[in-house]
Short mmCIF file of C-alpha atoms and ligand atoms in Angstrom, two decimals:
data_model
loop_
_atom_site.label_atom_id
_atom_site.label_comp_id
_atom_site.label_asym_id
_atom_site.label_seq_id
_atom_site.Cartn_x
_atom_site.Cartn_y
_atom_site.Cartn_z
CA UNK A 134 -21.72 -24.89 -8.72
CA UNK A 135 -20.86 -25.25 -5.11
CA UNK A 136 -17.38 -25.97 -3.91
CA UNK A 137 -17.03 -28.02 -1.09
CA UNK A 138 -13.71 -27.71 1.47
CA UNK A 139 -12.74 -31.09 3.38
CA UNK A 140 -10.35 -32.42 5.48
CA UNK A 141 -9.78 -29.21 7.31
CA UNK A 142 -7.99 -29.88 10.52
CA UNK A 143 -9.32 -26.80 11.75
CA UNK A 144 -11.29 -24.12 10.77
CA UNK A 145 -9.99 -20.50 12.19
CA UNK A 146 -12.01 -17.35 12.91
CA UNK A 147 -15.40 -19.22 12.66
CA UNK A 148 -18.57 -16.56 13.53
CA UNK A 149 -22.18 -17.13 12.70
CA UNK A 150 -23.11 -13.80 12.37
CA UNK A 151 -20.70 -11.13 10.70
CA UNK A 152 -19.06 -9.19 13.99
CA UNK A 153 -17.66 -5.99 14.95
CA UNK A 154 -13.83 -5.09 15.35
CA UNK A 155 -12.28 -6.92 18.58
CA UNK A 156 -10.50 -5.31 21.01
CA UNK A 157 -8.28 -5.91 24.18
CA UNK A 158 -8.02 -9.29 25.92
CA UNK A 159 -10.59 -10.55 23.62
CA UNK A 160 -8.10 -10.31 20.73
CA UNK A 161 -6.76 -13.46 22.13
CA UNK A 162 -9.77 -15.50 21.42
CA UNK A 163 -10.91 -17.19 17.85
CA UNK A 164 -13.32 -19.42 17.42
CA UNK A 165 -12.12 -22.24 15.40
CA UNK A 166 -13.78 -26.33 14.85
CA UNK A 167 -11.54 -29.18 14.29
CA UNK A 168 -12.10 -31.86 11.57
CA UNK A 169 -14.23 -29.54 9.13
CA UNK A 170 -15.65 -29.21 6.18
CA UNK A 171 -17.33 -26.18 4.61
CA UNK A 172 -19.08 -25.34 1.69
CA UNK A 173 -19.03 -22.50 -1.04
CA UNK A 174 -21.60 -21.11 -3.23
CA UNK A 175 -21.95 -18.59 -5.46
CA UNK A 176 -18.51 -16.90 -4.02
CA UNK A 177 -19.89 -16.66 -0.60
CA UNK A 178 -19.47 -18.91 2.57
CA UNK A 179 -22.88 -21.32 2.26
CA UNK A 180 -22.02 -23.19 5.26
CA UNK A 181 -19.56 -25.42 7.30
CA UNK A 182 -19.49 -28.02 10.20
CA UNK A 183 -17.84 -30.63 11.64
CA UNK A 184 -16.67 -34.64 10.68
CA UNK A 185 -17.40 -36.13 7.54
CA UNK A 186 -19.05 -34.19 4.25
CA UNK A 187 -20.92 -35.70 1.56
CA UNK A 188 -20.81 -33.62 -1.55
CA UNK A 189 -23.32 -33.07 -3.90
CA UNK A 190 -22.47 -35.38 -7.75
CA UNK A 191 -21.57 -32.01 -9.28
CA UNK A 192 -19.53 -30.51 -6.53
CA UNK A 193 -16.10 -29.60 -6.86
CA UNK A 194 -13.68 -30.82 -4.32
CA UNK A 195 -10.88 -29.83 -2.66
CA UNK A 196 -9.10 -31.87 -0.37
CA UNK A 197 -7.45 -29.28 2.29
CA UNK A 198 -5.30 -32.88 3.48
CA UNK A 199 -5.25 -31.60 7.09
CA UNK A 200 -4.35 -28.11 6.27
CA UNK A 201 -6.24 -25.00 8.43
CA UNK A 202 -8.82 -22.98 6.72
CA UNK A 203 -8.71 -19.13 7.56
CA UNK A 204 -10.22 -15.63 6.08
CA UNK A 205 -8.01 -13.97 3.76
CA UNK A 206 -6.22 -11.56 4.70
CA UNK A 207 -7.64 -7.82 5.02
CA UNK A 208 -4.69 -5.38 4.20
CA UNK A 209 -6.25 -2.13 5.00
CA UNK A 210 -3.12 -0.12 4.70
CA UNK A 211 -1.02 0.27 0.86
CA UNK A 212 -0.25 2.20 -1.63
CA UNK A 213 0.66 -0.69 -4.10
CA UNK A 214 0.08 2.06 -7.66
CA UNK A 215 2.78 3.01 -8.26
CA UNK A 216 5.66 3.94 -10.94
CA UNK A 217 9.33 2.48 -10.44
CA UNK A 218 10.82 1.72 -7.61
CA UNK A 219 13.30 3.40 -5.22
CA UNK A 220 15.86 1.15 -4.44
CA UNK A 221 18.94 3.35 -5.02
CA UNK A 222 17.35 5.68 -2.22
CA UNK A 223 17.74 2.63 0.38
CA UNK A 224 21.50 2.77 -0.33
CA UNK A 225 21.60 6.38 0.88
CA UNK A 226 19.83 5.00 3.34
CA UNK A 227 22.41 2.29 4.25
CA UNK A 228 24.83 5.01 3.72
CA UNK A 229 23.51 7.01 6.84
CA UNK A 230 20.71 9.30 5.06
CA UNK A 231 17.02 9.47 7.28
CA UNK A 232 13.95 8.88 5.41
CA UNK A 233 13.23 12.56 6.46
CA UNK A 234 16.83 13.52 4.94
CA UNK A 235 15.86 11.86 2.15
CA UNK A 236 12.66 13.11 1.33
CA UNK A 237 14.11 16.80 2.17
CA UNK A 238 16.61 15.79 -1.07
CA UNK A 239 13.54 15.94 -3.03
CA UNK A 240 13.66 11.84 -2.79
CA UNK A 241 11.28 9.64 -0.82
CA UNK A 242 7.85 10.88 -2.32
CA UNK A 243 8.29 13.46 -4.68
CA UNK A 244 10.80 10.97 -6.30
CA UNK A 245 7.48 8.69 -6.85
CA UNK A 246 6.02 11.56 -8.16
CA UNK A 247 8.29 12.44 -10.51
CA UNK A 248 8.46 9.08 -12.02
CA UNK A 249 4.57 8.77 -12.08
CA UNK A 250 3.75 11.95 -14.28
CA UNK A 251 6.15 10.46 -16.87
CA UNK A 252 3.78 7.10 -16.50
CA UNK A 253 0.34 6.77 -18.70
CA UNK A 254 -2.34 5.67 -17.00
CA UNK A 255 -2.05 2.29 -19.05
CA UNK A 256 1.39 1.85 -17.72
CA UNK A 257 0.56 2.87 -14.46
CA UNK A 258 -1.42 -0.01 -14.55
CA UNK A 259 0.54 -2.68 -16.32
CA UNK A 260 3.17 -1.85 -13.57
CA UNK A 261 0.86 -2.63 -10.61
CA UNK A 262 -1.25 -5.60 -11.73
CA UNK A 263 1.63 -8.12 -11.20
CA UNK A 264 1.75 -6.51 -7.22
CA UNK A 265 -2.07 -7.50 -7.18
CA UNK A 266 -1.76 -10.71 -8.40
CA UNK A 267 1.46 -11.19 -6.01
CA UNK A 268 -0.46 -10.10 -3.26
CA UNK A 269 -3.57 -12.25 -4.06
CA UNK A 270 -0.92 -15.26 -4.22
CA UNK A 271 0.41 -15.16 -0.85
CA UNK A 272 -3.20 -14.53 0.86
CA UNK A 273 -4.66 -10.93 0.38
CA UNK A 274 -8.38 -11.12 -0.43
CA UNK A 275 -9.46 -7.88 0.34
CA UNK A 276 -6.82 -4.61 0.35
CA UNK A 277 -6.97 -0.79 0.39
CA UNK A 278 -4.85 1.42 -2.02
CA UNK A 279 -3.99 4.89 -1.56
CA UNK A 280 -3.26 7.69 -4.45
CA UNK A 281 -0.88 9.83 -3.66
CA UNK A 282 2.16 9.50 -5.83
CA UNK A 283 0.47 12.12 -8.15
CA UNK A 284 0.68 15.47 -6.20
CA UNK A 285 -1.61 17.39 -9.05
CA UNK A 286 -4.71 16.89 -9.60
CA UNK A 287 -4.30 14.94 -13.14
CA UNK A 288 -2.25 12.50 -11.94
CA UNK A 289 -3.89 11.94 -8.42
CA UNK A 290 -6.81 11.17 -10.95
CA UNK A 291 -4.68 8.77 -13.37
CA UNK A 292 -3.64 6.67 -9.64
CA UNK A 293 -7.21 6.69 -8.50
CA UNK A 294 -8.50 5.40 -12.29
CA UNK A 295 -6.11 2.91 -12.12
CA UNK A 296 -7.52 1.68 -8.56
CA UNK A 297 -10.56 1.72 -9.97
CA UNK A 298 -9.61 -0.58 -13.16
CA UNK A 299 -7.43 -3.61 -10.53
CA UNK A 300 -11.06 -3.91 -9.15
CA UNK A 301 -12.86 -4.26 -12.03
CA UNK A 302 -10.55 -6.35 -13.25
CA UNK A 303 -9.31 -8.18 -10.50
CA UNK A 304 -10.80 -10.60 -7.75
CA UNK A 305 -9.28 -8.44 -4.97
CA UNK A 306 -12.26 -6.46 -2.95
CA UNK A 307 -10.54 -3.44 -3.07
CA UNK A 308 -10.93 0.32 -1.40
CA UNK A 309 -9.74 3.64 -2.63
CA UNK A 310 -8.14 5.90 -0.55
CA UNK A 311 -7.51 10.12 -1.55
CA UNK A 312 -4.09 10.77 -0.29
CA UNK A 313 -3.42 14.17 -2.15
CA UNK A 314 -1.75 15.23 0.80
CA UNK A 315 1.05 12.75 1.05
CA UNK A 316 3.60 15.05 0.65
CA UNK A 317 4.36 19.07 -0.50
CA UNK A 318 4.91 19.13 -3.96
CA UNK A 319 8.52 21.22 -5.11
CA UNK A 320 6.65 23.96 -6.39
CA UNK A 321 4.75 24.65 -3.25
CA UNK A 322 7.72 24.39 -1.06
CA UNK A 323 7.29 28.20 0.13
CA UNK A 324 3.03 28.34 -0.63
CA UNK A 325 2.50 24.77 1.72
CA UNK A 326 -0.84 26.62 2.17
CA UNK A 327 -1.72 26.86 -1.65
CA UNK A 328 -1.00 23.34 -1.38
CA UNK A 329 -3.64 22.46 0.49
CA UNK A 330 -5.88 24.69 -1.13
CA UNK A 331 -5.32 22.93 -4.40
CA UNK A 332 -6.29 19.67 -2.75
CA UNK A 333 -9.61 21.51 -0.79
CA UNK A 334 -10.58 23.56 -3.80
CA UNK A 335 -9.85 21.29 -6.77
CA UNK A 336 -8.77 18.14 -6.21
CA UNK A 337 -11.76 16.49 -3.65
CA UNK A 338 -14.32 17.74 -5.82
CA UNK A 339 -12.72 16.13 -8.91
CA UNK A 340 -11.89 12.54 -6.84
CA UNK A 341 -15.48 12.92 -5.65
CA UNK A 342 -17.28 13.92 -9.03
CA UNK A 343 -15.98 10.59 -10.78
CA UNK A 344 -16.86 8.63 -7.26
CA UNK A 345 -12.84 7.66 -7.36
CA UNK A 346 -12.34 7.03 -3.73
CA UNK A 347 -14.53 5.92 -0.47
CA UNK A 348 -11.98 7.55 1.92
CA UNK A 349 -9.60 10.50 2.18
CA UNK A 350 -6.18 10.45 3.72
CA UNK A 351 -3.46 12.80 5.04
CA UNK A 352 0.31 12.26 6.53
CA UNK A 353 -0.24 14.34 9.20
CA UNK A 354 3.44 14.42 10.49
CA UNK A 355 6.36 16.64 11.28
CA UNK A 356 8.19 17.71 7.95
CA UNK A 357 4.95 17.08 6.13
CA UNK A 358 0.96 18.28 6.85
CA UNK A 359 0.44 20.08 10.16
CA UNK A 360 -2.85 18.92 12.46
CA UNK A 361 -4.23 22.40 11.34
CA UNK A 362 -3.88 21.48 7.41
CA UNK A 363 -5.02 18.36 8.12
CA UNK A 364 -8.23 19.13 9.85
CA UNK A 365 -9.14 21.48 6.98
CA UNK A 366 -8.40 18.41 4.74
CA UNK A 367 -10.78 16.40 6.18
CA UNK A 368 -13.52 18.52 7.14
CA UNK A 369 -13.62 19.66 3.07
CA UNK A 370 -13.26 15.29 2.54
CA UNK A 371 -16.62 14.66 4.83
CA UNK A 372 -18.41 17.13 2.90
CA UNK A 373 -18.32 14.86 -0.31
CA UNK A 374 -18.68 11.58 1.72
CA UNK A 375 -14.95 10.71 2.41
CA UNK A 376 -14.18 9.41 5.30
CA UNK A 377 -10.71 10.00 7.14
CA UNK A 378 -8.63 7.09 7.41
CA UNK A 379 -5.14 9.03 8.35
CA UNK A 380 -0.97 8.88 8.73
CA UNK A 381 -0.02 9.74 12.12
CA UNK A 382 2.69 9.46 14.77
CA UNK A 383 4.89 7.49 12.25
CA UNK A 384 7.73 10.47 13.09
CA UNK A 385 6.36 12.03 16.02
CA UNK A 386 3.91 12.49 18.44
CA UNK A 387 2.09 14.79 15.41
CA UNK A 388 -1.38 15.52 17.05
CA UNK A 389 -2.19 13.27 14.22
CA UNK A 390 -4.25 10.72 16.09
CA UNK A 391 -5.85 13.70 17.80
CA UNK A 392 -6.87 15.21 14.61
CA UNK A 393 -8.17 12.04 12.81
CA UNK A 394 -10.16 10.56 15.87
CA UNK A 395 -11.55 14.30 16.27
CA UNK A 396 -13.13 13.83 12.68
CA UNK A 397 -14.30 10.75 13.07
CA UNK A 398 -11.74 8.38 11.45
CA UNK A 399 -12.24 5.24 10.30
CA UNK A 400 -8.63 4.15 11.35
CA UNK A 401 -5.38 5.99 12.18
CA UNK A 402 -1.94 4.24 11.00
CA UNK A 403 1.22 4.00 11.58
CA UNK A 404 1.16 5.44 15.42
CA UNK A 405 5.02 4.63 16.22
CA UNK A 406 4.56 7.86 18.69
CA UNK A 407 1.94 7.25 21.11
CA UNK A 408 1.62 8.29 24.50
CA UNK A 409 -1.14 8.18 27.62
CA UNK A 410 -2.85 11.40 25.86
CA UNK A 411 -3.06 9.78 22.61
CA UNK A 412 -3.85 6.33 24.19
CA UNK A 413 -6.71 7.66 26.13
CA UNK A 414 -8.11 10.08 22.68
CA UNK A 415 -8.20 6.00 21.19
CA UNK A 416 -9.73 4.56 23.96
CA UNK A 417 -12.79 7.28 23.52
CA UNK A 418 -13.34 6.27 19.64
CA UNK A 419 -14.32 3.91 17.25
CA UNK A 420 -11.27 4.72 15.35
CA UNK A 421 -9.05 1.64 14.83
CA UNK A 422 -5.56 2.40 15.55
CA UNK A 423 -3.52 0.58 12.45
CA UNK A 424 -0.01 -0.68 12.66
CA UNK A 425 2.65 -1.22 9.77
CA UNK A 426 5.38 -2.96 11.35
CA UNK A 427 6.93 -3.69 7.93
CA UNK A 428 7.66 0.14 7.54
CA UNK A 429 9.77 0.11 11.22
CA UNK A 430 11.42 -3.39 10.06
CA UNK A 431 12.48 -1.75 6.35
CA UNK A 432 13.46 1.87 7.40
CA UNK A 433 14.82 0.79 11.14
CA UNK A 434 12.34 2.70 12.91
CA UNK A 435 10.75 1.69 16.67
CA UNK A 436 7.99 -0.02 16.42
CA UNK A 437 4.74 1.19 17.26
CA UNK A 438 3.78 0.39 21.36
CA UNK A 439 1.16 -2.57 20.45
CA UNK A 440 1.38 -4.61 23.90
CA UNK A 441 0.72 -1.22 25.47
CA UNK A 442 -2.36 -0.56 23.14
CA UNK A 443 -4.01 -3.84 23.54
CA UNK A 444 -3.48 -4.02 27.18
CA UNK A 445 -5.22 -1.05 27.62
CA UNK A 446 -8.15 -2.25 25.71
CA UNK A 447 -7.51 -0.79 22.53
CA UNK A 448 -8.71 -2.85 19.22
CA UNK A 449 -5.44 -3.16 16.53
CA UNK A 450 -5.51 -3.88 12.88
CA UNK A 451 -2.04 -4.87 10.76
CA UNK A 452 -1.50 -3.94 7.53
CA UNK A 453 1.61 -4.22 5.14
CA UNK A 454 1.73 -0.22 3.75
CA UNK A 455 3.07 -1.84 0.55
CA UNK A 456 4.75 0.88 -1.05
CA UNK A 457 8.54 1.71 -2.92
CA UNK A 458 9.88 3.88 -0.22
CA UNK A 459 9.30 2.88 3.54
CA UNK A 460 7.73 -1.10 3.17
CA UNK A 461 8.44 -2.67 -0.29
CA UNK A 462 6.47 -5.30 0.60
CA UNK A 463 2.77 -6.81 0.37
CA UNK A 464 3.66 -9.80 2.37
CA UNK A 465 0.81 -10.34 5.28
CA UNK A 466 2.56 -13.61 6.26
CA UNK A 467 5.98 -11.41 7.39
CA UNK A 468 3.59 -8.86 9.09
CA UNK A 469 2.45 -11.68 11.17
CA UNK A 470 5.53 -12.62 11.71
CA UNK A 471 6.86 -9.33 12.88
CA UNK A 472 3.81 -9.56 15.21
CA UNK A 473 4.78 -11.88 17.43
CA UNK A 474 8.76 -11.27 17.01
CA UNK A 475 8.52 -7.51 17.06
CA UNK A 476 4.99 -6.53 18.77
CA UNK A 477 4.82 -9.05 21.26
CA UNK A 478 1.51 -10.03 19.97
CA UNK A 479 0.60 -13.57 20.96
CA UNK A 480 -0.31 -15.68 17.63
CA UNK A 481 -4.45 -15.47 17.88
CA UNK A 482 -4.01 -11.50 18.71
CA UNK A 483 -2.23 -11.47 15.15
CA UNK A 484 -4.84 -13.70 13.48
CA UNK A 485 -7.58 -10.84 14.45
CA UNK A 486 -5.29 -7.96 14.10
CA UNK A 487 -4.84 -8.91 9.79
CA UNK A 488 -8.47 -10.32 9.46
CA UNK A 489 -11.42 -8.84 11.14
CA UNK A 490 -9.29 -5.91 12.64
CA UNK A 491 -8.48 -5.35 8.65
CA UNK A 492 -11.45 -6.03 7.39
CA UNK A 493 -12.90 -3.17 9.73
CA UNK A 494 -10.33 -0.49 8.95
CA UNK A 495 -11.40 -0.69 5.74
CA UNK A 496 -15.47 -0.54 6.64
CA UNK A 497 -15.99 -4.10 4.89
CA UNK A 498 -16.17 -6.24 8.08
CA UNK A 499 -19.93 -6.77 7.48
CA UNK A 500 -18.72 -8.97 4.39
CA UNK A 501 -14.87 -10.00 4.83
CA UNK A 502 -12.53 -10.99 7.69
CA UNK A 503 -14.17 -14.19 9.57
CA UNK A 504 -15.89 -17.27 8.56
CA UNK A 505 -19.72 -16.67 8.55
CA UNK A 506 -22.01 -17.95 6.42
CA UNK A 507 -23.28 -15.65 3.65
CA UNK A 508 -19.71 -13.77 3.68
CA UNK A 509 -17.14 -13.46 0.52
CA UNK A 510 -15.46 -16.96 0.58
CA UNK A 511 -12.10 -15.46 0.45
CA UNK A 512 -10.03 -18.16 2.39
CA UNK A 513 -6.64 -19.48 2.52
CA UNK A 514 -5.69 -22.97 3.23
CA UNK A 515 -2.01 -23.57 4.64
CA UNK A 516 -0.14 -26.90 4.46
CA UNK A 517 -0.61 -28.88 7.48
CA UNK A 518 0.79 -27.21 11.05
CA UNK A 519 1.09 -28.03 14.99
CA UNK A 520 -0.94 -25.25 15.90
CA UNK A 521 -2.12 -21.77 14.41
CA UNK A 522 1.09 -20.31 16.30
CA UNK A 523 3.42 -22.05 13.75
CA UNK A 524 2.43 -19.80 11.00
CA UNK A 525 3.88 -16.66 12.35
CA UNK A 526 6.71 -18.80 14.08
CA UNK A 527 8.08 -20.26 11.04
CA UNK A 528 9.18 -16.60 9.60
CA UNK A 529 10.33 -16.13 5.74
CA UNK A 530 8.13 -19.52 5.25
CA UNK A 531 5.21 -19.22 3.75
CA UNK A 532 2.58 -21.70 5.07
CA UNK A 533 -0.11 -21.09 2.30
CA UNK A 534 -0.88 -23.67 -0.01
CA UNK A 535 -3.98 -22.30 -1.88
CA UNK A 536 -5.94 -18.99 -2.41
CA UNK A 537 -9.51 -18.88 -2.73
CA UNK A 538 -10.82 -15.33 -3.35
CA UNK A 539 -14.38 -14.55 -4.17
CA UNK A 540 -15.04 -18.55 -4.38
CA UNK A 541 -12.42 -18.98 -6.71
CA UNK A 542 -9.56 -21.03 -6.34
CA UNK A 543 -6.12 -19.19 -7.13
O1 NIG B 793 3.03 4.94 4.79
N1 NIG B 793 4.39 7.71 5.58
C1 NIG B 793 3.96 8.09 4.52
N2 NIG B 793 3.72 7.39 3.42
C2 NIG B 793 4.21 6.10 3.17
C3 NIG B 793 5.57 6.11 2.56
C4 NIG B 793 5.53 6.59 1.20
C5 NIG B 793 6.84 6.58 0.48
O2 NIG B 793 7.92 6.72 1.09
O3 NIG B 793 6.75 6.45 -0.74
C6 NIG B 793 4.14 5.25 4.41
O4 NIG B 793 5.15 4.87 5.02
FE1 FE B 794 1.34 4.48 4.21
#
């Protein structure tokens, strides 16, 4: 059955063929039709035009009454698996403590950890299918999850399984990321070596030998996986097919971005520390450089040098880094918000930055992150607005009025 989208007043991020990331001044232009229509079939975009439609008898409906019709959004940065939640750490946080003091407490990730190994795999996944269905809700179509709450190779395993089980069972396109090195596990605290030998040696061939994960991740940062650890990481990653999608410069200028362009990474995020050297190492790649301004809003950080990025031609991709201890959040309409209020992104520069941006930090922009015929029909259709620019404008508002993911209304 074919479902058939009127009354669009206009029709955002339109493409007829499927396009590469965009990058630089061009991330101020979309392509977008007034007074549309389009049409769904079989989940994917069949077509769309201009004026008046004429449905088929059997078509379904929907009557967008003036509303804009956009791609979902791509979030290309979480880790939304996880056990409990971490809330008393913010008040030691409000209390003076760093996020670096905190984690040195044995808080911050290995408190994650902690609370995970107590967590079966079936409650593991109880816990997180509300945080897909929330995130499908306000606009999310497609979305990358890290592991990395597990720290052993069991339950690194038991986060990737349950990854693996929200897409079967979900309508979220979803990616798995292996983040065994997220953080130094207690035991290891004087071996940081045997650490990552447990990760080379055992863990990536067990991730790769139940084809758990597409890419492999590391927080290469001060107080946590040095660029020489890391490279070793990733080298041992490409030799079972993962590809590096990376942490860096959240709490530095780590060498991170370095390291991860270097092998050939599919995105590095974070990048609150970036200066000409690593600005130029970007420029030279096909890496996409991946910003989480929720993390600088929730744990007071700077925020990452965006205007500086995009001026100098560089592509940029935002993501939310849902997680319980630096971004508690899965909210892509606040992340466009912080955008414009934070980045000093102008309003279309956002609109590519958390679609096709997204969907290419995440390697699915061949299928996800504009409107092309033949793509997913992952859409969202807002209530009615001046202009595009209104949506990021009106912060703590949500502007969505339906979901449609995989051709399904939400
Ligand atoms: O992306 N920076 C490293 N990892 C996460 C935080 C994880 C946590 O604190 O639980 C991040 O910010
Ligand atoms: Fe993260």
């Amino acid at each position: 059955m074919r479902l058939v989208l009127k009354n669009i007043a206009r029709l955002l991020m339109i493409e007829d063929e499927p396009k590469a990331k965009v990058a630089g001044s061009d991330m101020q232009r979309v392509n977008s039709l007034e007074d549309a229509w389009l049409v769904i079939e079989d989940g994917k975009i069949a077509c769309f035009g201009e004026g008046e439609v004429i449905p088929f008898r059997d078509d379904e409906v929907v009557d967008c009454k003036r509303g804009m019709v956009m791609p979902a959004f791509c979030d290309s940065h979480t880790h939304l698996v996880y056990a409990g939640s971490r809330e008393k750490e913010y008040e030691d946080k409000i209390r003076g403590l760093s996020y670096e003091e905190i984690a040195k407490r044995g808080g911050g990730i290995l408190n994650s950890a902690a609370l995970l190994s107590e967590t079966s795999e079936a409650q593991l996944f109880e816990h997180s299918l509300p945080r897909t269905h929330e995130i499908i809700r306000s606009g999310t179509g497609a979305v990358e999850i890290k592991s990395g709450y597990g720290l052993n190779t069991r339950d690194e395993l038991k986060m990737l399984r349950v990854i693996k089980r929200l897409d079967e069972e979900t309508q979220l396109t979803i990616k798995a990321t292996f983040l065994g090195a997220h953080a130094l596990p207690r035991e290891f605290k004087s071996n940081p070596d045997g650490y990552v030998n447990l990760v080379i040696n055992e863990m990536i061939p067990a991730v790769a030998e139940e084809e758990l994960a597409a890419y492999i991740d590391v927080f290469c940062d001060r107080g946590f996986f040095t660029v020489d650890q890391t490279g070793r990481i990733l080298e041992a990653g490409k030799k079972f097919g993962l590809v590096p999608k990376i942490h860096a410069n959240e709490l530095d200028y780590s060498g991170g971005i370095q390291v991860g362009v270097r092998h050939g990474a599919l995105s590095v995020d974070h990048l609150e520390f970036v200066g000409e050297d690593e600005l130029a190492v970007l420029k030279n790649s096909n890496t996409m450089p991946t910003i989480l301004p929720g993390a600088s809003l929730f744990l007071g950080l700077s925020y990452a040098p965006v205007r500086t990025m995009i001026d100098a031609g560089l592509p940029v991709a935002l993501a939310s880094d849902y997680n319980p201890g630096s971004s508690p959040s899965g909210n892509m309409e606040l992340i466009m918000s912080l955008g414009i209020m934070q980045l000093k992104m102008l309003p279309f520069e956002v609109l590519n930055a958390v679609t096709l941006n997204g969907a290419c930090a995440m390697g699915i922009e061949k299928t996800h992150g504009t409107i092309t015929p033949g793509k997913v029909a992952s859409l969202i259709i807002t209530r009615p607005m001046p202009s595009f620019g209104f949506m990021p404008y009106a912060y703590g508002t949500s502007l969505i009025d339906k979901v449609i993911i995989n051709g399904k209304i939400q």
